[in-house]
Amino acid sequence: MATLTTTEVSKFSAAVPFWLSLLMIPLALIGATQGGWWLALLPIYGWGMFSILDAVIGLNLDNADLDTTEDDLFWYRIITMIWFPLQFILIFGMIAYATRADHLSGGEKIALFFGIGVISGTVGINYSHELMHQKNKLERWLGDLLLATVMYSHFRSEHLLTHHRYVATPKDPVTARYNEGFHRFFPRVLRQSVISAWDAEKAMLARKDLPATDFGNPFYRYAALQGVMLVLAFLIGGWAGLGLFLFQAYVAIWQLELVNYIEHYGLTRKHLGEGKYEHVQPRHSWNAAHKASNWLLINLQRHSDHHYKPDRRFPLLQNYTEEEAPQLPYGYPVMTLAAMVPPIYRRIMNPRVRKWRAMYYPEITDWGPYKAATNPMPR
């Protein structure tokens, strides 16, 4: 494992691989204009090509120098900041085009917007995740705008106020439980994440002696932004345009929650008694060092370090060895596909969870409360 110097990290050539997401836009245009099997290009690119590249290129075990400054990361930051206007034009431009395209059948239009949802979920929500963690107001606003295009604005509140604080405890809806299949996890998270986001914002306001209905509650902003997106989709494409917009949003949310599912599956923080839990450590998230899929996902797979140090920008996220954090056997493209078939996923991951338990918590003999998430709620 080598450490890359600031000079090496700051080079434009070092940042270019993280711009591979831009290639998804022309692929969407090709699919829209040609129809037929050309519509498969986007899913093949997002899942197939990066899975193959991961197998061919292998792992990236190098870490960037943590003294690298914000200015040194310009070429990395700019891709996340230009993505909202690109995605906005893509979504609404495609609504205008598809609702008037006679050469596309109804099924082809749905296939096209499945691909658009792959873009807005794989790239858009992922980039919004990077942006929402920053202190810069412009970046945080860009993150909010990206989430509004997929009707999932509450994700910011849930992620920042609940997930990072309560990850790997019974209070975190997003931590997938041992043996919990994705098809049970998904509806549970859709329901519980909205509630936990609202409760977190309500508690924040209560600490200021303000009611949940105070205009400082970001849910007003979330509703307004999402409302604008809905009205715009309808004005551009009528009911068909609105339906296509909502479909891509659903696909994007499905993509996000697939990723959430695999990032913490079966991992729990030790309960210390009386609602106290150990601090979050790299071992409480699955790590993946697969080079190509980390290019596409801007190092999201270095999730162990993200939870350990949430304020680190994606180029500086550190990789961990198997002794420091549990490792996924494949990158996210393969793991999310496997998660759609729970028996296969359990066969891959359950032995790894049991190995993780034996490695880090040999003193715990009863895993029942951890598996069922029935340990006391954290204080």
XYZ file of C-alpha atoms in Angstrom, residues 4 34 71 76-77 87 89 119 152 158 165 168 228 242 245 262 264 273 346 359 366 375 379:
23
model
C 0.336 9.199 -3.177
C -31.930 4.557 -31.924
C -7.283 23.679 -3.974
C -12.171 16.110 -8.512
C -14.575 18.642 -7.018
C -28.560 15.659 -15.032
C -31.000 18.871 -18.743
C -27.733 7.525 -14.174
C -35.716 11.675 -2.281
C -31.758 10.859 7.293
C -24.860 8.795 14.157
C -24.876 -0.419 12.937
C -41.059 22.205 -8.853
C -44.810 12.894 -15.176
C -40.106 11.217 -14.361
C -24.636 -3.964 0.851
C -23.454 -2.467 6.201
C -24.915 -1.591 28.207
C -26.601 -14.860 1.794
C -12.489 -11.756 14.374
C -25.341 -14.438 21.896
C -30.777 -4.444 21.562
C -29.147 7.057 23.896
